[in-house]
Amino acid sequence: MNYNELYQQIATKKSYLCVGLDTDIRKIPAHLHKESDPIFAFNRQIIDATAEYAVAYKPNIAFYEAHGPQGWESLQKTLDYIPNECFTIADAKRGDIGNTSGLYARTFFDPSASGLNFDSVTVAPYMGEDSVTPFLAYDNKWVILLALTSNIGSHDFQMLPVDGRPLFEHVLEKAITWGGPDRLMFVVGATQTAQLSRIRELVPDHFLLVPGVGAQGGSLAEVSRIGLNSHGGLLVNASRSILYASDGTDFAQRAAAEARTLQQEMATYL
Amino acid sequence: MNYNELYQQIATKKSYLCVGLDTDIRKIPAHLHKESDPIFAFNRQIIDATAEYAVAYKPNIAFYEAHGPQGWESLQKTLDYIPNECFTIADAKRGDIGNTSGLYARTFFDPSASGLNFDSVTVAPYMGEDSVTPFLAYDNKWVILLALTSNIGSHDFQMLPVDGRPLFEHVLEKAITWGGPDRLMFVVGATQTAQLSRIRELVPDHFLLVPGVGAQGGSLAEVSRIGLNSHGGLLVNASRSILYASDGTDFAQRAAAEARTLQQEMATYL
């Protein structure tokens, strides 16, 4: 998917909601455990219930990988089920030396290799340029690079001062020499609104993927006020607050209600 | 595997060789392609040929993941085939917020989840403490944290000055407050010998996993002179130089010869 297609979808749905498919077998409703693939059975209903309100879906790869080969089958079925107009994110936090990152890129971007055909993958920046650029070599595929994450550990290294400015600013500045707003996004936690204005100055046109609204406590209003640009420029992710709105047979209905509430708030900011 | 068991194996085999199983379907000998699982068929023969000389095996997860569910089956069979006395490393470069890192830890450490039961996993430090500590919660399992990697991109961020010292030194200093030498190792590229003395000062007792000897050009003599400690303290990885020593039917024999040459040089340094 390209930049304009993504923006068109945001404008049409009046939404920049990304639904995080952090599907935990221990948290899904009990009645689904009798299905042959409970994780896919859950995801399918979540997708059906939220596709009207969401522009993107983000399976968190750890939740699938933890089930071995069967988990990768659930991931494949889930990805294939997501409507074509939706942007898809493999939240994998990969990154390794060049030849290895090339293999990870094939995993997520080349269906002839693994079967998967995601639009984007999250990548960790610690190993530098040659660990990121192999992911940028695919047309209409995106890297979403960790910049400033939503967790408490983000203060350990991302905020360390380098020449008087936090490390994450150097990550942003260097990364935008590797890829433009048409194929590079950044992860910025919703809990980091104090830094978001500065980030928008440094990367005015790039999309930001913002996790941390909902269960992690970030404010959608604040993130939207500071982060939106003329092409949307935001994908705001919610996972647990949507997926686990109910643990009963009404889980999909309640997920739809949560997604709709977020979408309606987003519509007022666009 | 615990610290003493690992050291005993180093003393017994007079080796600190780790064989990196970066098994690339495009590089393995043509005659193996008729096997039902060519990657496992290759790995099995490599393991048989090198187990006398190696104390550790390190499957590079990207090379398996790129084949989808079938690749994870090859990984499982490979791991099960590695002799029990050898230390096993999932070279996965994972790391995410706490609950997600917990799932990645289950993937590689809890056979009741994914089927896999590695001794250790490589982890990227960018997201800080809560992205690393879930991997440290398993008895006799290890985190191998990226400190200073072997690739050219290591200069982009790992070497940036924070309070007059490179970022990777801060990673080392903070990480040793999370785990002792009994469950935490560090990745230090063999191409980084200029920094290795300083690293040994900062972490005298921790094991270092050193990739970059062989195809990447690092010197075994230099790494050993600076890096060895009274318990070995090194695992030196070679991948391509062993795996692809020949592309003919003699590949295993040639791999054994390469591994033996490295082991015999190591024996002189121990």
Coordinates of C-alpha atoms in Angstrom, one line a residue:
Chain A
M1 CA 0.0 0.0 0.0
N2 CA 1.3 3.5 -0.8
Y3 CA 1.1 6.8 1.0
N4 CA -1.8 8.1 -0.9
E5 CA -3.9 4.9 -0.6
L6 CA -3.3 5.0 3.2
Y7 CA -4.3 8.6 3.4
Q8 CA -7.4 8.0 1.3
Q9 CA -8.5 5.3 3.6
I10 CA -8.1 7.6 6.6
A11 CA -10.1 10.3 4.9
T12 CA -12.9 7.9 3.9
K13 CA -13.3 6.1 7.2
K14 CA -12.6 9.3 9.2
S15 CA -10.3 7.1 11.3
Y16 CA -6.6 6.5 12.0
L17 CA -7.3 3.6 14.3
C18 CA -5.0 0.5 14.2
V19 CA -6.3 -2.6 16.0
G20 CA -3.5 -4.5 17.6
L21 CA -4.1 -8.2 17.3
D22 CA -2.2 -9.2 20.5
T23 CA -4.3 -12.3 20.7
D24 CA -3.6 -14.2 23.9
I25 CA -5.0 -17.7 24.1
R26 CA -5.3 -17.3 27.9
K27 CA -7.6 -14.2 27.5
I28 CA -10.0 -15.1 24.7
P29 CA -13.5 -16.2 25.6
A30 CA -13.8 -19.7 26.8
H31 CA -16.4 -20.7 24.2
L32 CA -13.8 -20.3 21.4
H33 CA -11.5 -22.9 22.8
K34 CA -13.6 -25.6 21.2
E35 CA -12.7 -24.2 17.7
S36 CA -9.9 -25.9 15.7
D37 CA -8.0 -22.7 15.7
P38 CA -9.2 -20.5 18.6
I39 CA -6.8 -17.7 17.8
F40 CA -8.0 -17.3 14.3
A41 CA -11.6 -17.8 15.3
F42 CA -11.2 -14.9 17.7
N43 CA -9.4 -12.7 15.2
R44 CA -11.9 -13.3 12.5
Q45 CA -14.7 -12.0 14.6
I46 CA -12.7 -9.1 15.9
I47 CA -11.8 -8.1 12.3
D48 CA -15.5 -8.4 11.2
A49 CA -16.6 -6.3 14.1
T50 CA -14.0 -3.5 13.7
A51 CA -13.1 -3.2 10.0
E52 CA -15.6 -0.4 9.6
Y53 CA -13.7 1.7 12.1
A54 CA -10.1 0.7 11.6
V55 CA -7.7 1.5 8.9
A56 CA -4.9 -0.8 10.0
Y57 CA -4.4 -4.1 11.8
K58 CA -1.2 -5.0 13.7
P59 CA -0.7 -8.6 14.7
N60 CA 1.9 -8.8 17.5
I61 CA 4.1 -11.6 16.2
A62 CA 5.1 -12.8 19.7
F63 CA 1.6 -13.9 20.4
Y64 CA 1.7 -16.2 17.3
E65 CA 5.3 -17.4 17.5
A66 CA 4.7 -18.6 21.0
H67 CA 2.5 -21.4 19.6
G68 CA 5.2 -22.7 17.2
P69 CA 4.3 -23.7 13.6
Q70 CA 0.6 -23.7 14.5
G71 CA 0.8 -20.1 15.6
W72 CA 2.3 -19.2 12.2
E73 CA -0.7 -20.9 10.6
S74 CA -3.0 -18.7 12.7
L75 CA -1.1 -15.6 11.7
Q76 CA -1.3 -16.5 8.0
K77 CA -5.0 -17.1 8.2
T78 CA -5.5 -13.9 10.1
L79 CA -3.5 -11.8 7.6
D80 CA -5.4 -13.3 4.7
Y81 CA -8.7 -12.4 6.4
I82 CA -7.9 -8.7 6.8
P83 CA -9.7 -6.7 4.2
N84 CA -7.5 -5.5 1.3
E85 CA -8.1 -1.8 2.0
C86 CA -6.6 -2.1 5.5
F87 CA -2.9 -1.5 6.1
T88 CA -1.2 -4.4 7.8
I89 CA 1.7 -4.2 10.3
A90 CA 3.8 -7.2 11.4
D91 CA 4.7 -6.0 14.9
A92 CA 7.9 -8.0 15.1
K93 CA 10.7 -5.6 16.3
R94 CA 13.2 -7.3 14.0
G95 CA 16.7 -6.1 13.0
D96 CA 20.0 -7.8 12.4
I97 CA 23.1 -7.6 10.2
G98 CA 22.3 -6.9 6.5
N99 CA 22.0 -10.5 5.1
T100 CA 19.9 -11.5 8.1
S101 CA 17.6 -8.5 7.9
G102 CA 17.2 -9.4 4.3
L103 CA 15.8 -12.7 5.3
Y104 CA 13.4 -11.1 7.9
A105 CA 12.2 -8.8 5.1
R106 CA 11.5 -11.8 2.9
T107 CA 9.6 -13.4 5.8
F108 CA 7.1 -10.6 6.1
F109 CA 7.0 -9.1 2.6
D110 CA 7.6 -11.9 0.1
P111 CA 4.6 -14.4 0.0
S112 CA 6.6 -16.8 -2.2
A113 CA 8.9 -17.3 0.8
S114 CA 6.9 -17.6 4.0
G115 CA 3.3 -17.1 2.7
L116 CA 3.0 -13.7 4.4
N117 CA 2.5 -10.5 2.6
F118 CA 2.4 -7.7 5.2
D119 CA 2.5 -4.0 4.2
S120 CA 4.9 -3.1 6.9
V121 CA 7.1 -4.4 9.7
T122 CA 8.4 -2.8 12.9
V123 CA 12.2 -2.7 13.2
A124 CA 14.5 -1.9 16.1
P125 CA 17.3 0.6 15.2
Y126 CA 20.1 -0.4 17.6
M127 CA 22.2 -2.1 14.8
G128 CA 22.0 0.8 12.5
E129 CA 21.6 1.5 8.8
D130 CA 22.5 -1.9 7.2
S131 CA 20.1 -3.6 9.6
V132 CA 17.2 -1.4 8.4
T133 CA 17.7 -0.8 4.7
P134 CA 17.0 -4.4 3.5
F135 CA 13.4 -3.8 4.6
L136 CA 13.3 -0.6 2.5
A137 CA 14.1 -2.4 -0.7
Y138 CA 10.5 -3.6 -1.4
D139 CA 8.0 -1.4 -3.4
N140 CA 5.0 -0.2 -1.5
K141 CA 6.3 -1.9 1.7
W142 CA 7.1 0.1 4.9
V143 CA 9.5 0.0 7.8
I144 CA 8.1 1.3 11.1
L145 CA 11.2 2.1 13.1
L146 CA 11.2 2.2 16.9
A147 CA 12.0 5.8 18.0
L148 CA 10.5 6.5 21.4
T149 CA 8.5 3.6 22.8
S150 CA 5.7 3.6 25.3
N151 CA 7.2 1.5 28.0
I152 CA 9.1 2.5 31.2
G153 CA 12.3 1.0 29.8
S154 CA 12.3 3.7 27.1
H155 CA 14.0 5.9 29.6
D156 CA 17.0 3.5 29.9
F157 CA 18.6 4.3 26.6
Q158 CA 16.3 6.2 24.2
M159 CA 16.4 9.3 26.4
L160 CA 20.1 9.3 27.1
P161 CA 21.7 12.6 26.1
V162 CA 23.9 12.6 23.0
D163 CA 25.3 16.1 22.2
G164 CA 22.6 17.6 24.4
R165 CA 19.7 15.8 22.8
P166 CA 18.1 12.5 23.5
L167 CA 19.2 9.4 21.6
F168 CA 15.8 8.9 19.9
E169 CA 16.2 12.3 18.1
H170 CA 19.5 11.0 16.6
V171 CA 17.6 7.9 15.5
L172 CA 15.0 10.0 13.8
E173 CA 17.5 12.3 12.1
K174 CA 19.6 9.5 10.8
A175 CA 16.7 7.3 9.7
I176 CA 15.1 10.0 7.5
T177 CA 18.3 9.8 5.4
W178 CA 17.4 6.2 4.7
G179 CA 13.8 6.5 3.6
G180 CA 11.2 9.1 2.9
P181 CA 7.6 9.4 4.3
D182 CA 6.5 7.1 1.5
R183 CA 8.0 4.0 3.1
L184 CA 9.3 4.9 6.6
M185 CA 7.2 5.4 9.7
F186 CA 8.2 5.7 13.4
V187 CA 6.9 4.2 16.6
V188 CA 6.2 6.9 19.2
G189 CA 4.4 5.8 22.4
A190 CA 1.3 7.7 23.4
T191 CA 2.7 8.0 26.9
Q192 CA 5.4 10.3 25.4
T193 CA 3.3 13.4 24.6
A194 CA 5.9 15.6 26.2
Q195 CA 8.3 14.6 23.4
L196 CA 5.8 14.4 20.6
S197 CA 5.9 18.1 19.5
R198 CA 9.6 17.9 19.1
I199 CA 9.2 14.6 17.1
R200 CA 6.7 16.3 14.8
E201 CA 9.2 19.1 14.2
L202 CA 11.9 16.6 13.2
V203 CA 9.6 14.4 11.0
P204 CA 6.6 16.6 9.9
D205 CA 5.5 14.4 7.0
H206 CA 6.2 10.8 8.2
F207 CA 3.5 8.7 9.7
L208 CA 3.8 7.9 13.4
L209 CA 2.5 4.6 14.8
V210 CA 1.4 5.4 18.3
P211 CA 0.7 2.5 20.7
G212 CA -0.1 3.1 24.4
V213 CA -3.6 4.6 24.1
G214 CA -6.0 2.5 26.3
A215 CA -4.5 -0.1 28.6
Q216 CA -1.2 1.8 28.8
G217 CA -2.8 5.1 29.7
G218 CA -2.0 7.5 26.8
S219 CA -4.4 10.3 25.8
L220 CA -5.9 10.2 22.3
A221 CA -6.8 13.9 22.5
E222 CA -3.2 14.9 23.2
V223 CA -1.7 12.6 20.7
S224 CA -4.1 13.8 18.0
R225 CA -3.7 17.5 18.8
I226 CA 0.1 17.3 18.5
G227 CA 0.6 14.5 16.0
L228 CA -1.9 14.9 13.2
N229 CA -0.7 16.5 9.9
S230 CA -2.4 17.3 6.6
H231 CA -2.3 13.7 5.5
G232 CA -3.4 12.2 8.8
G233 CA 0.1 11.2 9.7
L234 CA -1.0 9.1 12.6
L235 CA -1.9 5.5 13.2
V236 CA -3.1 5.1 16.8
N237 CA -3.1 1.6 18.0
A238 CA -5.4 0.0 20.6
S239 CA -5.1 -3.6 21.5
R240 CA -6.2 -4.9 24.9
S241 CA -9.0 -2.3 25.4
I242 CA -10.7 -3.5 22.2
L243 CA -9.8 -7.2 22.1
Y244 CA -10.7 -7.9 25.7
A245 CA -13.6 -5.4 26.2
S246 CA -15.6 -8.5 27.2
D247 CA -14.7 -12.1 27.9
G248 CA -18.1 -13.4 27.1
T249 CA -20.0 -14.4 23.9
D250 CA -20.6 -10.6 23.3
F251 CA -16.8 -10.0 22.9
A252 CA -17.0 -9.0 19.2
Q253 CA -20.0 -6.6 19.8
R254 CA -18.1 -5.0 22.7
A255 CA -15.0 -4.7 20.6
A256 CA -17.0 -3.0 17.9
A257 CA -18.3 -0.5 20.4
E258 CA -14.8 0.3 21.7
A259 CA -13.5 0.7 18.2
R260 CA -16.5 2.9 17.2
T261 CA -16.0 5.1 20.2
L262 CA -12.3 5.7 19.3
Q263 CA -13.2 6.2 15.6
Q264 CA -15.9 8.8 16.5
E265 CA -13.4 10.7 18.7
M266 CA -10.9 10.6 15.9
A267 CA -13.4 11.9 13.4
T268 CA -13.7 15.1 15.5
Y269 CA -9.9 15.7 15.3
L270 CA -9.5 15.1 11.6
Chain B
M1 CA 22.5 -25.1 31.1
N2 CA 24.4 -23.3 33.9
Y3 CA 27.6 -21.4 34.0
N4 CA 29.7 -24.3 35.4
E5 CA 28.3 -26.8 32.9
L6 CA 29.2 -24.5 30.1
Y7 CA 32.7 -23.9 31.4
Q8 CA 33.2 -27.7 31.9
Q9 CA 32.4 -28.3 28.3
I10 CA 34.8 -25.6 27.2
A11 CA 37.6 -27.2 29.3
T12 CA 36.8 -30.8 28.1
K13 CA 36.5 -30.0 24.4
K14 CA 39.3 -27.3 24.5
S15 CA 37.0 -25.2 22.4
Y16 CA 34.8 -22.2 22.7
L17 CA 33.5 -22.5 19.1
C18 CA 29.9 -21.8 18.4
V19 CA 28.6 -23.0 15.0
G20 CA 26.1 -20.5 13.5
L21 CA 23.3 -22.4 11.7
D22 CA 22.5 -19.6 9.2
T23 CA 21.2 -22.3 6.9
D24 CA 20.3 -20.8 3.5
I25 CA 18.3 -22.9 1.2
R26 CA 20.0 -21.1 -1.7
K27 CA 23.5 -22.1 -0.6
I28 CA 23.2 -25.7 0.5
P29 CA 24.5 -28.4 -1.8
A30 CA 22.2 -29.3 -4.7
H31 CA 21.9 -33.0 -3.9
L32 CA 20.1 -32.1 -0.6
H33 CA 17.2 -30.5 -2.4
K34 CA 15.6 -33.9 -3.0
E35 CA 15.3 -34.5 0.8
S36 CA 11.9 -33.8 2.3
D37 CA 13.4 -31.2 4.6
P38 CA 16.6 -30.0 3.0
I39 CA 17.4 -27.5 5.7
F40 CA 17.3 -30.1 8.5
A41 CA 19.1 -32.7 6.3
F42 CA 21.9 -30.1 5.9
N43 CA 22.0 -29.2 9.6
R44 CA 22.0 -32.8 10.8
Q45 CA 25.1 -33.5 8.8
I46 CA 26.8 -30.2 9.9
I47 CA 26.0 -31.1 13.5
D48 CA 27.3 -34.7 13.2
A49 CA 30.5 -33.3 11.6
T50 CA 31.2 -30.5 14.0
A51 CA 29.9 -31.6 17.5
E52 CA 33.4 -32.9 18.5
Y53 CA 34.8 -29.4 18.0
A54 CA 31.9 -27.1 19.0
V55 CA 30.5 -26.2 22.4
A56 CA 27.5 -24.3 21.1
Y57 CA 25.1 -24.0 18.2
K58 CA 23.3 -20.9 17.1
P59 CA 20.4 -21.2 14.7
N60 CA 19.8 -17.8 13.1
I61 CA 16.0 -17.6 13.4
A62 CA 15.5 -15.5 10.3
F63 CA 16.7 -18.3 8.1
Y64 CA 13.9 -20.6 9.4
E65 CA 11.2 -18.0 9.8
A66 CA 11.6 -17.1 6.1
H67 CA 10.1 -20.5 5.3
G68 CA 6.9 -20.0 7.3
P69 CA 5.5 -22.9 9.4
Q70 CA 7.7 -25.4 7.6
G71 CA 10.8 -23.4 8.6
W72 CA 9.8 -23.6 12.3
E73 CA 9.5 -27.4 11.9
S74 CA 13.0 -27.5 10.5
L75 CA 14.2 -25.4 13.5
Q76 CA 12.5 -27.7 15.9
K77 CA 14.1 -30.8 14.4
T78 CA 17.4 -29.1 14.3
L79 CA 17.3 -28.1 18.0
D80 CA 16.2 -31.6 19.0
Y81 CA 19.1 -33.0 17.1
I82 CA 21.8 -30.9 18.8
P83 CA 23.6 -33.0 21.4
N84 CA 22.5 -32.3 25.0
E85 CA 25.9 -31.2 26.2
C86 CA 26.0 -28.3 23.7
F87 CA 24.8 -24.9 24.6
T88 CA 22.0 -23.7 22.2
I89 CA 21.4 -20.1 21.2
A90 CA 18.3 -18.8 19.4
D91 CA 19.7 -15.9 17.5
A92 CA 16.5 -13.9 17.3
K93 CA 17.4 -10.3 18.3
R94 CA 14.0 -10.0 20.0
G95 CA 12.8 -7.3 22.5
D96 CA 9.5 -5.6 23.1
I97 CA 7.4 -4.2 26.0
G98 CA 7.2 -6.5 29.0
N99 CA 4.2 -8.6 28.3
T100 CA 5.3 -9.2 24.7
S101 CA 8.9 -10.0 25.7
G102 CA 7.3 -12.5 28.1
L103 CA 5.7 -14.2 25.1
Y104 CA 9.0 -14.2 23.2
A105 CA 10.6 -15.8 26.2
R106 CA 8.0 -18.5 26.2
T107 CA 8.5 -19.1 22.5
F108 CA 12.2 -20.0 23.0
F109 CA 12.4 -21.3 26.5
D110 CA 9.1 -23.1 27.3
P111 CA 8.7 -26.3 25.3
S112 CA 5.1 -26.6 26.4
A113 CA 4.3 -23.5 24.4
S114 CA 6.1 -23.6 21.1
G115 CA 8.0 -26.9 21.4
L116 CA 11.3 -25.1 21.5
N117 CA 13.7 -25.4 24.5
F118 CA 16.8 -23.2 23.8
D119 CA 19.3 -22.4 26.5
S120 CA 19.5 -18.8 25.4
V121 CA 18.2 -16.1 23.1
T122 CA 19.8 -12.9 21.7
V123 CA 17.9 -9.7 22.7
A124 CA 18.2 -6.1 21.5
P125 CA 18.5 -3.5 24.3
Y126 CA 16.9 -0.4 22.7
M127 CA 13.6 -0.7 24.7
G128 CA 15.3 -1.0 28.0
E129 CA 14.9 -3.0 31.2
D130 CA 11.3 -4.3 31.0
S131 CA 12.0 -5.5 27.5
V132 CA 14.9 -7.7 28.8
T133 CA 14.0 -8.9 32.2
P134 CA 11.1 -11.3 31.2
F135 CA 13.8 -13.4 29.5
L136 CA 15.8 -13.5 32.8
A137 CA 13.0 -15.1 34.7
Y138 CA 13.8 -18.7 33.6
D139 CA 16.2 -20.9 35.6
N140 CA 19.3 -21.9 33.7
K141 CA 18.3 -19.9 30.7
W142 CA 20.3 -17.0 29.3
V143 CA 19.9 -13.6 27.7
I144 CA 22.6 -12.7 25.2
L145 CA 22.2 -8.9 24.9
L146 CA 23.4 -6.9 21.9
A147 CA 26.2 -4.6 23.1
L148 CA 28.6 -3.8 20.2
T149 CA 27.7 -5.6 17.0
S150 CA 30.0 -6.7 14.1
N151 CA 28.3 -4.8 11.3
I152 CA 29.1 -1.4 9.8
G153 CA 25.8 0.0 11.2
S154 CA 27.1 -0.5 14.7
H155 CA 28.7 3.0 14.3
D156 CA 25.3 4.7 13.8
F157 CA 24.1 4.5 17.3
Q158 CA 26.1 2.1 19.5
M159 CA 29.2 4.3 19.3
L160 CA 27.4 7.7 19.9
P161 CA 28.9 9.5 22.9
V162 CA 26.8 9.7 26.0
D163 CA 28.6 11.6 28.8
G164 CA 31.9 11.1 26.9
R165 CA 31.6 7.4 26.6
P166 CA 30.0 5.3 23.8
L167 CA 26.3 4.2 24.2
F168 CA 27.3 0.5 24.2
E169 CA 29.2 1.1 27.5
H170 CA 26.0 2.4 29.1
V171 CA 24.1 -0.6 27.8
L172 CA 26.7 -2.9 29.5
E173 CA 26.7 -1.0 32.8
K174 CA 23.0 -0.9 33.1
A175 CA 22.4 -4.5 32.0
I176 CA 24.7 -6.0 34.6
T177 CA 22.3 -4.6 37.2
W178 CA 19.6 -6.8 35.6
G179 CA 21.5 -10.1 35.6
G180 CA 24.8 -11.7 36.7
P181 CA 27.3 -13.7 34.7
D182 CA 25.3 -16.8 35.4
R183 CA 22.5 -15.8 33.0
L184 CA 23.5 -12.8 31.0
M185 CA 26.0 -12.7 28.1
F186 CA 26.8 -9.9 25.6
V187 CA 27.2 -9.8 21.9
V188 CA 30.5 -8.2 20.9
G189 CA 31.5 -8.3 17.2
A190 CA 35.0 -9.8 16.4
T191 CA 35.5 -6.8 14.2
Q192 CA 35.5 -4.5 17.3
T193 CA 38.8 -5.6 19.0
A194 CA 39.7 -1.9 19.5
Q195 CA 36.8 -1.8 22.0
L196 CA 37.1 -5.3 23.4
S197 CA 39.7 -4.5 26.2
R198 CA 37.4 -1.8 27.6
I199 CA 34.4 -4.2 27.4
R200 CA 36.4 -6.9 29.4
E201 CA 37.2 -4.2 32.1
L202 CA 33.4 -3.5 32.4
V203 CA 32.2 -7.1 32.4
P204 CA 35.2 -9.2 33.5
D205 CA 33.2 -12.3 34.3
H206 CA 30.4 -12.4 31.8
F207 CA 30.5 -14.5 28.7
L208 CA 30.8 -12.7 25.4
L209 CA 29.3 -14.1 22.2
V210 CA 31.6 -13.0 19.4
P211 CA 30.4 -13.2 15.9
G212 CA 32.3 -11.9 12.9
V213 CA 35.3 -14.3 12.8
G214 CA 35.6 -15.8 9.3
A215 CA 33.4 -14.3 6.6
Q216 CA 33.2 -10.9 8.4
G217 CA 37.0 -10.7 8.8
G218 CA 37.6 -10.6 12.6
S219 CA 40.8 -12.1 14.1
L220 CA 40.4 -15.1 16.4
A221 CA 43.9 -14.5 17.9
E222 CA 43.1 -10.9 18.8
V223 CA 39.7 -11.7 20.2
S224 CA 41.1 -14.6 22.3
R225 CA 44.0 -12.7 23.6
I226 CA 41.8 -9.9 24.9
G227 CA 38.5 -11.7 25.6
L228 CA 39.4 -15.0 27.4
N229 CA 39.0 -15.1 31.2
S230 CA 39.5 -17.8 33.8
H231 CA 36.3 -19.5 32.9
G232 CA 36.7 -19.3 29.1
G233 CA 34.3 -16.4 29.0
L234 CA 34.0 -16.5 25.2
L235 CA 31.8 -18.1 22.6
V236 CA 33.3 -17.4 19.2
N237 CA 30.8 -17.9 16.4
A238 CA 31.6 -19.0 12.8
S239 CA 28.8 -19.6 10.4
R240 CA 29.4 -19.2 6.7
S241 CA 33.1 -20.3 6.8
I242 CA 32.0 -23.6 8.2
L243 CA 28.6 -24.2 6.6
Y244 CA 29.6 -23.4 3.1
A245 CA 33.2 -24.6 3.0
S246 CA 32.1 -26.7 0.1
D247 CA 29.0 -26.8 -2.0
G248 CA 29.5 -30.4 -3.0
T249 CA 28.8 -33.8 -1.5
D250 CA 31.9 -33.3 0.7
F251 CA 30.3 -30.3 2.5
A252 CA 30.1 -32.0 5.9
Q253 CA 33.7 -33.3 5.7
R254 CA 34.9 -29.8 4.8
A255 CA 32.8 -28.2 7.6
A256 CA 34.5 -30.6 10.0
A257 CA 37.9 -29.6 8.8
E258 CA 37.1 -25.9 9.2
A259 CA 35.7 -26.5 12.7
R260 CA 38.7 -28.6 13.7
T261 CA 41.1 -25.9 12.5
L262 CA 39.3 -23.3 14.7
Q263 CA 39.1 -25.6 17.7
Q264 CA 42.8 -26.5 17.4
E265 CA 43.7 -22.8 17.3
M266 CA 41.4 -22.2 20.3
A267 CA 43.1 -25.0 22.3
T268 CA 46.4 -23.1 22.1
Y269 CA 44.8 -20.0 23.6
L270 CA 43.0 -21.8 26.5

